Coordinates of C-alpha atoms and ligand atoms in Angstrom, one line a residue:
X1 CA 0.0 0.0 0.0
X2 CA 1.6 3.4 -1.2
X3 CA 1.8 6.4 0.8
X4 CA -1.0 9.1 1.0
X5 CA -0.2 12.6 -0.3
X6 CA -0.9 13.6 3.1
X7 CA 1.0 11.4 4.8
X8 CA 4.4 12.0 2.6
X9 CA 4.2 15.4 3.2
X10 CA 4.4 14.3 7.0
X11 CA 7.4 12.5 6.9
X12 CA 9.1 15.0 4.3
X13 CA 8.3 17.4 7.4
X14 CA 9.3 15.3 10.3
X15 CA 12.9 14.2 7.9
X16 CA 13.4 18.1 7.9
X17 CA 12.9 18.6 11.6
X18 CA 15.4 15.9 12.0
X19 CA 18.2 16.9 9.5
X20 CA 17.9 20.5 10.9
X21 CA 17.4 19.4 14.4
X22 CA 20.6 17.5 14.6
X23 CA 22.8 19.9 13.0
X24 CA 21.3 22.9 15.1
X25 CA 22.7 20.0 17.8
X26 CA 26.0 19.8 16.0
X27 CA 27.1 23.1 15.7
X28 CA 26.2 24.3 19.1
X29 CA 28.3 21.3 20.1
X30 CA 31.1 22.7 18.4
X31 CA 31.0 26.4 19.9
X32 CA 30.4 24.2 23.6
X33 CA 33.5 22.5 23.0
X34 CA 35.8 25.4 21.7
X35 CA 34.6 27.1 24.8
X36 CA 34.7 24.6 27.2
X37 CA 38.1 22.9 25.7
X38 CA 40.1 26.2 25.4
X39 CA 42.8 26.6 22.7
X40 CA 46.1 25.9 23.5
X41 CA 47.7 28.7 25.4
X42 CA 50.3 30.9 24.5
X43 CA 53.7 33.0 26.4
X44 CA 55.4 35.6 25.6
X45 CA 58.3 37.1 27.7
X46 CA 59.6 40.9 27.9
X47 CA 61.9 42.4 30.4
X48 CA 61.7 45.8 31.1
X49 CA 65.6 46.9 32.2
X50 CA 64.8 50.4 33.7
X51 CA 67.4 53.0 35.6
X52 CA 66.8 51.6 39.3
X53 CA 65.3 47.8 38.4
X54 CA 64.5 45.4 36.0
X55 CA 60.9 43.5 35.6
X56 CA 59.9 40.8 34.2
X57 CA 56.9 40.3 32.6
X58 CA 55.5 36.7 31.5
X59 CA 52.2 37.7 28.7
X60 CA 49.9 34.8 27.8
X61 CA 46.9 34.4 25.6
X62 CA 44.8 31.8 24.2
X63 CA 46.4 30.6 20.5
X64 CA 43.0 30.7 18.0
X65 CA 42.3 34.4 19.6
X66 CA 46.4 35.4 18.9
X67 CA 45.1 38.8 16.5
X68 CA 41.7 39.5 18.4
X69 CA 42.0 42.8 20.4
X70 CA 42.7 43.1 24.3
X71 CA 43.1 39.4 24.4
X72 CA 46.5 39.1 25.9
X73 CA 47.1 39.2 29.8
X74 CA 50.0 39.3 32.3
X75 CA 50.8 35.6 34.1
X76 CA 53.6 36.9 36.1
X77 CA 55.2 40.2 37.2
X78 CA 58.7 39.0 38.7
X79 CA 60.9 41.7 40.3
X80 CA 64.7 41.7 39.9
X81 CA 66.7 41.9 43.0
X82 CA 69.3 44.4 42.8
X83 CA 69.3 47.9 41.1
X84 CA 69.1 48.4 37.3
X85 CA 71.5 46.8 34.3
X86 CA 73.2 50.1 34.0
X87 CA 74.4 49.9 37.5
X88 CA 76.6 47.1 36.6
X89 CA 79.1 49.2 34.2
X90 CA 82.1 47.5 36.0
X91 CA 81.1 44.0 36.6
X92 CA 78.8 43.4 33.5
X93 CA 78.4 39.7 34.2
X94 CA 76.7 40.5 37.7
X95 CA 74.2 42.3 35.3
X96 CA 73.1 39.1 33.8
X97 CA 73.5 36.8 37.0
X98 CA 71.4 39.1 38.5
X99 CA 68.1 38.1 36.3
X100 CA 68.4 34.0 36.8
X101 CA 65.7 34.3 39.6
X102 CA 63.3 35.4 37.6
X103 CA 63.9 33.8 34.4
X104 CA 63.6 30.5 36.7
X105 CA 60.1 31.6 37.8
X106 CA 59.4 31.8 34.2
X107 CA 60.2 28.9 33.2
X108 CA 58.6 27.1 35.8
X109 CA 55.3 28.9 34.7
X110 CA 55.3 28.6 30.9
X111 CA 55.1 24.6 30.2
X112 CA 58.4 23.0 29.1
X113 CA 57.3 22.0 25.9
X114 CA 56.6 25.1 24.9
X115 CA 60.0 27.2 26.1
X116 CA 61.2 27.1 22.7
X117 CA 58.6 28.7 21.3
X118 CA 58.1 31.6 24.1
X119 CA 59.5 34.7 22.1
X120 CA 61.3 36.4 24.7
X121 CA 62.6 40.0 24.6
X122 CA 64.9 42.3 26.8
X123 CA 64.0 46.1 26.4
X124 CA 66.4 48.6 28.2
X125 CA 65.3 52.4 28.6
X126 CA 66.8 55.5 30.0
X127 CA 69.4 54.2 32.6
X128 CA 71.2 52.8 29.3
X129 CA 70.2 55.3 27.2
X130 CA 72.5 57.5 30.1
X131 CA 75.3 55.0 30.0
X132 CA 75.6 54.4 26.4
X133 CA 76.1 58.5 26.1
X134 CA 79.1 58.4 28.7
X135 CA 80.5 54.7 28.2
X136 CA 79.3 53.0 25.0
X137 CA 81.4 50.0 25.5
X138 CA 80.3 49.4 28.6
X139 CA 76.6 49.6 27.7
X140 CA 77.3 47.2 24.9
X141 CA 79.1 44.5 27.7
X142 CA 76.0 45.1 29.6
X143 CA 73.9 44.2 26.8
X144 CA 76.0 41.1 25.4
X145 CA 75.8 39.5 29.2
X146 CA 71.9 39.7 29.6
X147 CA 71.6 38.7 25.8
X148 CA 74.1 35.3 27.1
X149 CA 72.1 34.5 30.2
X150 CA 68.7 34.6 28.1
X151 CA 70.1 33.6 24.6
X152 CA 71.4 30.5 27.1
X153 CA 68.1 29.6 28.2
X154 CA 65.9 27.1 26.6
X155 CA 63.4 30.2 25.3
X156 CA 63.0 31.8 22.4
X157 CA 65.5 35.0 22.7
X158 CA 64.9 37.2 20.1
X159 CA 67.5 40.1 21.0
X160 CA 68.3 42.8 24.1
X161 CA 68.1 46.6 22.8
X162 CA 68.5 49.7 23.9
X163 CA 65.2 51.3 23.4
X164 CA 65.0 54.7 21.9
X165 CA 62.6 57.6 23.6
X166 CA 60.3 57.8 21.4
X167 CA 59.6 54.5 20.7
X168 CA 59.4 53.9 24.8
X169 CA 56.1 56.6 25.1
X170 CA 54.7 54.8 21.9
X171 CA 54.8 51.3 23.4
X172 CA 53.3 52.5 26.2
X173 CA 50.4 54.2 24.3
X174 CA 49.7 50.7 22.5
X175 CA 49.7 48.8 25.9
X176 CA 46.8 51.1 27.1
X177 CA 44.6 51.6 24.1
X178 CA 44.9 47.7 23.3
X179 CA 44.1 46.4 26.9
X180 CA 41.0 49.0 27.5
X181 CA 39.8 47.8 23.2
X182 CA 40.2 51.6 22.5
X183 CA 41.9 50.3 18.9
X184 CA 38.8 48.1 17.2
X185 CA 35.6 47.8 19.0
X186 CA 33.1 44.9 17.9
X187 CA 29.6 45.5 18.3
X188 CA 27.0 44.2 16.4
X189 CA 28.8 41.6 14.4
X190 CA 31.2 44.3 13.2
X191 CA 34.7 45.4 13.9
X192 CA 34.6 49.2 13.8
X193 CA 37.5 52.1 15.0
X194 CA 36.0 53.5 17.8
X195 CA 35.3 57.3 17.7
X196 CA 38.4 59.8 17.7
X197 CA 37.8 60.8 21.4
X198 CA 38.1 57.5 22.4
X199 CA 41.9 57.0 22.1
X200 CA 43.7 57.7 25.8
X201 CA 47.1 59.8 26.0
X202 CA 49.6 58.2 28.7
X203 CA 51.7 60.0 30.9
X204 CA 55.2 57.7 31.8
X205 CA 57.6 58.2 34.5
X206 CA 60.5 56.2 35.1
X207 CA 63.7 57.0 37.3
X208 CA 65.4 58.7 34.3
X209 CA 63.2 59.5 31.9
X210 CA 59.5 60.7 31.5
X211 CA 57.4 60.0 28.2
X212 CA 54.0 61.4 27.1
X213 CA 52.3 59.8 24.4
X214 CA 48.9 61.2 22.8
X215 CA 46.9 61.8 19.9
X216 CA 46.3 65.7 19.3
X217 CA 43.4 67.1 18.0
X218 CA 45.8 69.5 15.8
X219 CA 48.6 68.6 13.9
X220 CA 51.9 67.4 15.0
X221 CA 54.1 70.0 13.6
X222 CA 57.8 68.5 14.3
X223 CA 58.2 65.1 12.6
X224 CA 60.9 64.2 14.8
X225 CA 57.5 63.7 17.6
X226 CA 55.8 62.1 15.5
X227 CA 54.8 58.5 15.8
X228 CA 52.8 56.8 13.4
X229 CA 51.3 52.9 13.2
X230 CA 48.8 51.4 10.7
X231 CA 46.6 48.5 13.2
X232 CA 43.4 47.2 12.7
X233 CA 43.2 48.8 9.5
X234 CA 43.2 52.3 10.9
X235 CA 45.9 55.2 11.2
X236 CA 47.1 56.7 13.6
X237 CA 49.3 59.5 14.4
X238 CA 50.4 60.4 17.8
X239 CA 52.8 63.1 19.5
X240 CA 55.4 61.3 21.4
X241 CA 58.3 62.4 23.3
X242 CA 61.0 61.6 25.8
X243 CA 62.7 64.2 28.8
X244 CA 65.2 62.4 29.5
X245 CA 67.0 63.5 33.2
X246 CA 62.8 64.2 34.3
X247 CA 62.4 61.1 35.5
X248 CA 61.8 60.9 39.5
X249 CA 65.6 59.7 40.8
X250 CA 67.4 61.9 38.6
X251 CA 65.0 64.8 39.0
X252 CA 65.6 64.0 43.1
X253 CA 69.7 64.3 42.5
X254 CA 69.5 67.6 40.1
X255 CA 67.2 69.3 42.7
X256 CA 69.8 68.6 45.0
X257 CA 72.6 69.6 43.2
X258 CA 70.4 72.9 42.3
X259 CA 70.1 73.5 45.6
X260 CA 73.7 72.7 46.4
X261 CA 75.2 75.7 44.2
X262 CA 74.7 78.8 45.7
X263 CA 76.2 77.3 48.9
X264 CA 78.9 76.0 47.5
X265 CA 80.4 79.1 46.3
X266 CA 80.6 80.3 50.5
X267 CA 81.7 77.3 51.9
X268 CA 82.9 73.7 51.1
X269 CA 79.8 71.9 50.7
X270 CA 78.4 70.1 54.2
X271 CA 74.8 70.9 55.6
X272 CA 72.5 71.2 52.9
X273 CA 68.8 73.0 54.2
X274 CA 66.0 71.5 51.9
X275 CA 63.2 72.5 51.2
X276 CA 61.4 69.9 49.9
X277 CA 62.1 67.4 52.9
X278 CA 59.8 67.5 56.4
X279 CA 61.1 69.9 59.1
X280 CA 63.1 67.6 61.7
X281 CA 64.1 65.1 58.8
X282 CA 67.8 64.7 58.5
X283 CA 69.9 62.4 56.4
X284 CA 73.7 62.0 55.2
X285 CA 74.5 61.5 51.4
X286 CA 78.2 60.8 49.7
X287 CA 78.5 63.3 47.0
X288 CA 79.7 60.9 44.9
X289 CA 75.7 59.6 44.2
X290 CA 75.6 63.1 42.9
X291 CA 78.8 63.3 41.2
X292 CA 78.2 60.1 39.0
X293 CA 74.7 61.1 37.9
X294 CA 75.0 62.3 34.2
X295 CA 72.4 64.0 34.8
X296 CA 73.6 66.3 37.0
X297 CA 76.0 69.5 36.4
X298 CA 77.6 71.4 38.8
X299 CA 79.5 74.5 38.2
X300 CA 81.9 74.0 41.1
X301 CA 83.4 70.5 40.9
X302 CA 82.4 68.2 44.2
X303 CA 84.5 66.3 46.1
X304 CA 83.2 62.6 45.7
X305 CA 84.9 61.2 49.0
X306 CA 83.3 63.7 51.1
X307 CA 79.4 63.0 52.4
X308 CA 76.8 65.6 52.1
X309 CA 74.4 66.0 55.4
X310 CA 70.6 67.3 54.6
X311 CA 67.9 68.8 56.6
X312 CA 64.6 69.3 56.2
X313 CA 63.0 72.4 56.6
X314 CA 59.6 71.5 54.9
X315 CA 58.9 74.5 53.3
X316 CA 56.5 73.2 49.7
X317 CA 56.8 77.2 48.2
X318 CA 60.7 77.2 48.3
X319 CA 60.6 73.4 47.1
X320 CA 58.3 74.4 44.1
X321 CA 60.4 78.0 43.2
X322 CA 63.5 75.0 43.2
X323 CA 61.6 72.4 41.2
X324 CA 61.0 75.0 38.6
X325 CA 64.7 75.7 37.9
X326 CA 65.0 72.3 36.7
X327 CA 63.3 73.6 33.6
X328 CA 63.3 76.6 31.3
X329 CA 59.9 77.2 30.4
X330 CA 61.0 80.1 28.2
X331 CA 59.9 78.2 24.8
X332 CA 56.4 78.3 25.9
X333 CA 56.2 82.0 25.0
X334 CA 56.5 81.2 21.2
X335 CA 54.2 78.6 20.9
X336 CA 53.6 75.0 21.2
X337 CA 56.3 73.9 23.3
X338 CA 56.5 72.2 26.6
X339 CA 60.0 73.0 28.0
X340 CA 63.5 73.1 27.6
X341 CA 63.0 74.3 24.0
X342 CA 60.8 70.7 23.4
X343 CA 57.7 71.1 21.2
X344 CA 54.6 70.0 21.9
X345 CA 51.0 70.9 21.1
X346 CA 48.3 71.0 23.6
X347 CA 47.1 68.5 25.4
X348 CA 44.3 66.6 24.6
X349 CA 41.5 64.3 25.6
X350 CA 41.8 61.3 28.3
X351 CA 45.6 60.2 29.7
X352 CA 46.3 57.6 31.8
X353 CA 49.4 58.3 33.9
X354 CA 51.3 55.3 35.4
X355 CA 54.6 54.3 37.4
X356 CA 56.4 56.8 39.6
X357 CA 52.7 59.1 38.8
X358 CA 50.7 56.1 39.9
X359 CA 53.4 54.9 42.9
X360 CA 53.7 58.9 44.2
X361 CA 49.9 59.8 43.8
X362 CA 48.5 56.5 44.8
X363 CA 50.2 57.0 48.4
X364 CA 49.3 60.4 48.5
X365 CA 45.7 59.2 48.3
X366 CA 45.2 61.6 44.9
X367 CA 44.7 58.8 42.8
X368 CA 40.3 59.5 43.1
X369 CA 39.9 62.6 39.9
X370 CA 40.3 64.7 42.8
X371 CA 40.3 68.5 41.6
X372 CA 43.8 69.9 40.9
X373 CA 43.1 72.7 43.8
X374 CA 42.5 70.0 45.7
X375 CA 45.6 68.0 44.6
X376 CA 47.6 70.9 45.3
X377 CA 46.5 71.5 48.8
X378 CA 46.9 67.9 49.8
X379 CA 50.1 68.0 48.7
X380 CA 51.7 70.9 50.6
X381 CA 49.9 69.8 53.5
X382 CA 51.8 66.7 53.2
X383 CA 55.0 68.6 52.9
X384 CA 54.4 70.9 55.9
X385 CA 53.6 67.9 58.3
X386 CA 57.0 67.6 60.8
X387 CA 59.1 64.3 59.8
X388 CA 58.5 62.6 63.8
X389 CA 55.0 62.7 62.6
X390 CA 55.4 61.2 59.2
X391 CA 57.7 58.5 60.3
X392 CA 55.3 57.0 62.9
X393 CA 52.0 57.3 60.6
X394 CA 53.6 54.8 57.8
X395 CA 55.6 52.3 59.4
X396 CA 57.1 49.9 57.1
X397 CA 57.6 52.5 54.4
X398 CA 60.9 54.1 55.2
X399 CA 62.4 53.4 52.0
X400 CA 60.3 56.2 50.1
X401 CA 58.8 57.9 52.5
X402 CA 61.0 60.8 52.8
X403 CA 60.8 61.7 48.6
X404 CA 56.4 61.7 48.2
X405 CA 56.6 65.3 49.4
X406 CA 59.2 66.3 46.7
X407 CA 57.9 64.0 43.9
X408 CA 54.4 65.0 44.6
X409 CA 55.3 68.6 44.2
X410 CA 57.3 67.4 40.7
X411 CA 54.8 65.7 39.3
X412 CA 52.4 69.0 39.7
X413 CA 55.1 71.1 38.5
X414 CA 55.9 68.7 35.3
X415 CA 51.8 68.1 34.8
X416 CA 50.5 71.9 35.3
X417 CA 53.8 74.4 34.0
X418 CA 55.3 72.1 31.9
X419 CA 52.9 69.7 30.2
X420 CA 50.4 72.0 30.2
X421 CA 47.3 70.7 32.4
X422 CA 45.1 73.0 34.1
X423 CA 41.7 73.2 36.2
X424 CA 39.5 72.1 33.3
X425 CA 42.0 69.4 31.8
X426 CA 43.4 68.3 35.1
X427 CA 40.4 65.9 35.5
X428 CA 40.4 64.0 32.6
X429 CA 43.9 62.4 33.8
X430 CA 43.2 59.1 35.6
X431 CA 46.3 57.5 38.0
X432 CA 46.7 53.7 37.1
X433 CA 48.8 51.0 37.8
X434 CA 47.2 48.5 35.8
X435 CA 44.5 48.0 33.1
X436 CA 42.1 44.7 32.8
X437 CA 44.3 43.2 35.2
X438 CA 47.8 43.8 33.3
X439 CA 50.6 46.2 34.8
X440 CA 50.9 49.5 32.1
X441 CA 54.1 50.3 30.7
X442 CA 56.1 49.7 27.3
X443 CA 56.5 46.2 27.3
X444 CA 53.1 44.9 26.0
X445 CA 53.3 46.8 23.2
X446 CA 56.8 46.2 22.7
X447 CA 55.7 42.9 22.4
X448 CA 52.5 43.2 20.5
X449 CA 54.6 44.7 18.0
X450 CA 57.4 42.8 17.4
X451 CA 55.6 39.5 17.7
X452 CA 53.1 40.9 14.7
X453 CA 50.3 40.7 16.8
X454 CA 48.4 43.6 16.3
X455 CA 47.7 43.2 12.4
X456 CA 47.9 46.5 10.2
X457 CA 44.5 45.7 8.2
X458 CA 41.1 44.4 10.3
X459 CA 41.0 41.0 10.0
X460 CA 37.9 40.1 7.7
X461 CA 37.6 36.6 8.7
X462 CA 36.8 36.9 12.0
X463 CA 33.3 38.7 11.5
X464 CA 32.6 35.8 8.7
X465 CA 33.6 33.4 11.3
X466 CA 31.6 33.3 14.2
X467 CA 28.6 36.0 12.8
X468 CA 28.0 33.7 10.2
X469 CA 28.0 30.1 12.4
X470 CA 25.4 32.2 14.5
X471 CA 23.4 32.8 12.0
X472 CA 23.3 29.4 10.6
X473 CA 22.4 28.6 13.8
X474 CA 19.6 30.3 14.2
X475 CA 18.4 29.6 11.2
X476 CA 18.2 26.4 11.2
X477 CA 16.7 26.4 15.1
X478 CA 13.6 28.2 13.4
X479 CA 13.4 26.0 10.5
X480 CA 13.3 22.9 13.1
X481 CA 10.7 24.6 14.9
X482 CA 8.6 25.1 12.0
X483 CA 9.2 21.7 10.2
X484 CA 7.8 20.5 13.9
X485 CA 4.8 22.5 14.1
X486 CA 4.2 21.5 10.6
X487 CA 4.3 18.1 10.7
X488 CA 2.3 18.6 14.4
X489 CA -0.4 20.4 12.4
X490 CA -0.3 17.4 9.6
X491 CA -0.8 14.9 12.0
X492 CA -3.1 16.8 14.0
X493 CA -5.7 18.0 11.7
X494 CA -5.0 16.0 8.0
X495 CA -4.3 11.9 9.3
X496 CA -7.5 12.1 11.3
X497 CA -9.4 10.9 8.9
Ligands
NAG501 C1 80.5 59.3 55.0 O1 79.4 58.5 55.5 C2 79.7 57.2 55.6 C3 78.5 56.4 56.0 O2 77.6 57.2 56.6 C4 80.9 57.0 56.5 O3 81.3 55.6 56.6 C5 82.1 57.7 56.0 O4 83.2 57.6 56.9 C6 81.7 59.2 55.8 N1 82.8 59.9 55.1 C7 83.3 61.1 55.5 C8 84.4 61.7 54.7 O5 82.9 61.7 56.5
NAG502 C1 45.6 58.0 52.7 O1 44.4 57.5 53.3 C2 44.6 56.6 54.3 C3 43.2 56.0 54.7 O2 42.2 56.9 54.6 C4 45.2 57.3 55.5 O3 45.4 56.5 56.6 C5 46.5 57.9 55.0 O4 47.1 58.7 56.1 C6 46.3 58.8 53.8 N1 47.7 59.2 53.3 C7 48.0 60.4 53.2 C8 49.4 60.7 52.6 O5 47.3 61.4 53.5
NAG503 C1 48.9 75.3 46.1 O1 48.5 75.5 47.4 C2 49.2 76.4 48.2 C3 48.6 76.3 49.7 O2 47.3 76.2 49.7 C4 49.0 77.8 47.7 O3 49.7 78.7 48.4 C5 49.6 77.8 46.2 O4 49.4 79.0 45.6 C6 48.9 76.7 45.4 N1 49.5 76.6 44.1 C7 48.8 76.8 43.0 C8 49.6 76.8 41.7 O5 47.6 76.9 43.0

């Protein structure tokens, strides 16, 4: 007995209710299982040698994501013991001996079987950038021992560089804008450049050196402070530059030195009164620390054997008058420029300002959007409170404690006369240490760029990808449903009869 017409139909509808049923079943099978089973994960290794320490960063990310956006985070943030690579100038070797602890916690965090294929990278900034100006052979011993200890390991060494300036405030401005997705944005199955407003400036400081990095709303009218990339398919051009001898330690020495000349001329240098240090706070110094800084120029020559005995007198208006001579501010009265003849074209949109402006600010408790009236007062307050009472309200921090007052009132000197800042702008600078859970500085975007990992054009495929498999998806969930109800309806109301 042949089929009915009625009852083919049926089966045609209850076959497609199957054939779209199971593969509605497949696929979301296959998205459970490449998000339950993750991809294989991936390292990446980048230490930063700065002027006081080195850091080592261990990066990871999940393989099939490796050109998405904001994908890559920090597995490890190892701190080298000692001071920085440039401090080694006489016994090199130490320099490299020096990072085997934690190139050991690396390796026991990245899986062995993938050490070979962990690109690893040594970036040195401003503290050999000072040494390679005095001593170049010495900077280049320092750089062949780290390069033996890592070439020696099992990883992946790629090279140890000097980093220049420039390329220093840029790296930093990739790290922040990739980690908070301010490059590509996906939204609604598309990959799109987020508006212009979006992008965030970064403020740097390091013991050296200091680096802003930002995207004017002008144009950059010196080339030489011009950076420019091509990722994600979009352009950008940013003003970038470098002070070198501004950042915190060598802006500490030269204030001291500053303050060390007038007296010098009267008397063989001794007891230094300073300003910028609490009243009752009293410390010895050999003048050799000042002596070797290359940052630091003194008309009278100083005696390196002799020591050098400072007291505080607490005073935040004679520390800020002294601050100020560290720069010559004259350039801004034709134009664009920052200081010390620098250009630089107003400051614009939102900044993120890390390191020694994060460390200083975050234990002045100004790290809130506080107003800069309000920053400023806080500040001096701090400076005018007697050292006895400083000393017993952070115990446990003697290390630093007696520099916040004197970096504090830097950083508002650097941000407000020489950067530019003011009432308006002053808010829309925001104090970090890290973003999405990753430390900011240099090294990420180091990475990201030298790995290839941020592509120049906007990757096609990956809307095709998993828009398309959605789609699909729910496609064929709505053609089950209705090859269902059909066949329901058949049943029901036709095979009655
Ligand atoms: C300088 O100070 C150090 C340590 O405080 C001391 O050992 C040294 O003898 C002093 N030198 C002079 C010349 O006073
Ligand atoms: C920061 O805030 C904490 C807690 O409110 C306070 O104990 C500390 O003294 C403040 N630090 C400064 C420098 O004012
Ligand atoms: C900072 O605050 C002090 C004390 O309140 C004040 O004397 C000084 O003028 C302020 N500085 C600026 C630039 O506003």
């Amino acid at each position: 007995m042949g089929l009915s017409c009625k009852e083919r139909i049926f089966m045609v509808l209850l076959g497609v209710a199957t054939a779209s049923g199971l593969t509605v079943l497949v696929l979301l099978l296959v998205e459970a299982t490449s998000v339950l089973l993750p991809a294989e994960t991936k390292f990446g290794i980048v230490l930063d040698a700065g002027s006081s320490h080195t850091s080592l960063f261990v990066y990871q990310w999940p393989s099939d994501k490796e050109k998405d956006t904001g994908v890559v985070s920090q597995a490890l943030a190892c701190q080298v013991e000692g001071p920085g690579i440039s401090s080694y100038a006489l016994n090199p070797v130490r320099a490299g001996e020096s990072l085997k602890d934690c190139l050991e916690e690396a390796l026991a965090l990245v899986p062995r079987g993938q050490h070979q294929e962990t690109p690893t990278f040594l970036g040195a900034t401003a503290g050999m950038r000072l040494l390679r100006q005095k001593n170049s052979s010495q900077a280049g011993d320092i750089l062949e021992a780290v390069s033996q200890v890592l070439g020696r390991s099992p990883l992946d060494f790629r090279g140890a560089e000097v980093l220049a300036g420039q390329d220093e405030g840029a790296f930093g401005w990739i790290t922040v804008n990739y980690l908070l997705g301010r490059l590509v944005q996906y939204s609604s199955g598309q990959w799109t450049q987020p508006a212009e407003g979006m992008l965030l400036g970064t403020l740097d400081m390091g013991g050296a050196s200091t680096q802003i990095c930002f995207a004017p709303s002008g144009p950059i009218l010196d080339q030489s402070s011009q950076a420019t990339f091509h990722l994600y398919g979009a352009n950008y051009s940013v003003y970038t530059h470098s002070h070198l001898c501004f950042g915190r330690d060598q802006v500490l020495l030269r204030l001291l030195a500053g303050l060390l000349q007038p007296s010098l001329q009267s008397s063989p240098a001794s007891l230094l009164r300073h300003p910028c240090y609490h009243s009752g706070y009293q410390t010895t110094l050999p003048l050799a620390t000042l002596s070797e800084s290359p940052c630091v120029r003194t008309a009278a020559p100083l005696d390196p054997t002799q020591n050098l005995t400072i007291e505080g007198t607490g005073n935040p208006g004679a520390c800020v008058t002294a601050l100020r001579g560290l720069f010559n501010f004259s350039c801004q009265d034709h134009g664009a420029c920052a200081f010390d003849g620098v250009y630089q074209p107003p400051v614009q949109g939102q900044f993120y300002a890390f390191s020694n402006f994060y460390y200083t600010f975050h234990f002045l408790n100004l790290t809130s959007r506080q107003l800069l009236g309000t920053v400023n007062a806080t500040v001096w307050k701090f400076c005018q409170r007697p050292w006895k009472l400083v000393e017993t309200s952070y115990p446990g921090q003697e290390r630093w404690l007696p520099d916040y007052c004197a970096s504090g009132l830097y950083i508002l000197t650097l941000l407000r006369d020489g950067y530019g800042f003011q009432e308006e702008s002053w808010p829309s600078i925001e104090f970090q240490k890290q973003a999405a859970g990753t430390d900011i500085g240099w090294t990420l975007g180091y990475m990201l760029n030298l790995t290839g990992m941020i592509p120049a054009e906007a990757p096609a495929e990956w809307q095709a990808q998993s828009y398309g498999v959605w789609v699909a998806g729910v496609a064929l969930a709505v053609l089950t449903l209705l090859a269902v109800l059909g066949a329901a309806a058949v049943h029901l109301f036709w095979l009655r009869d």
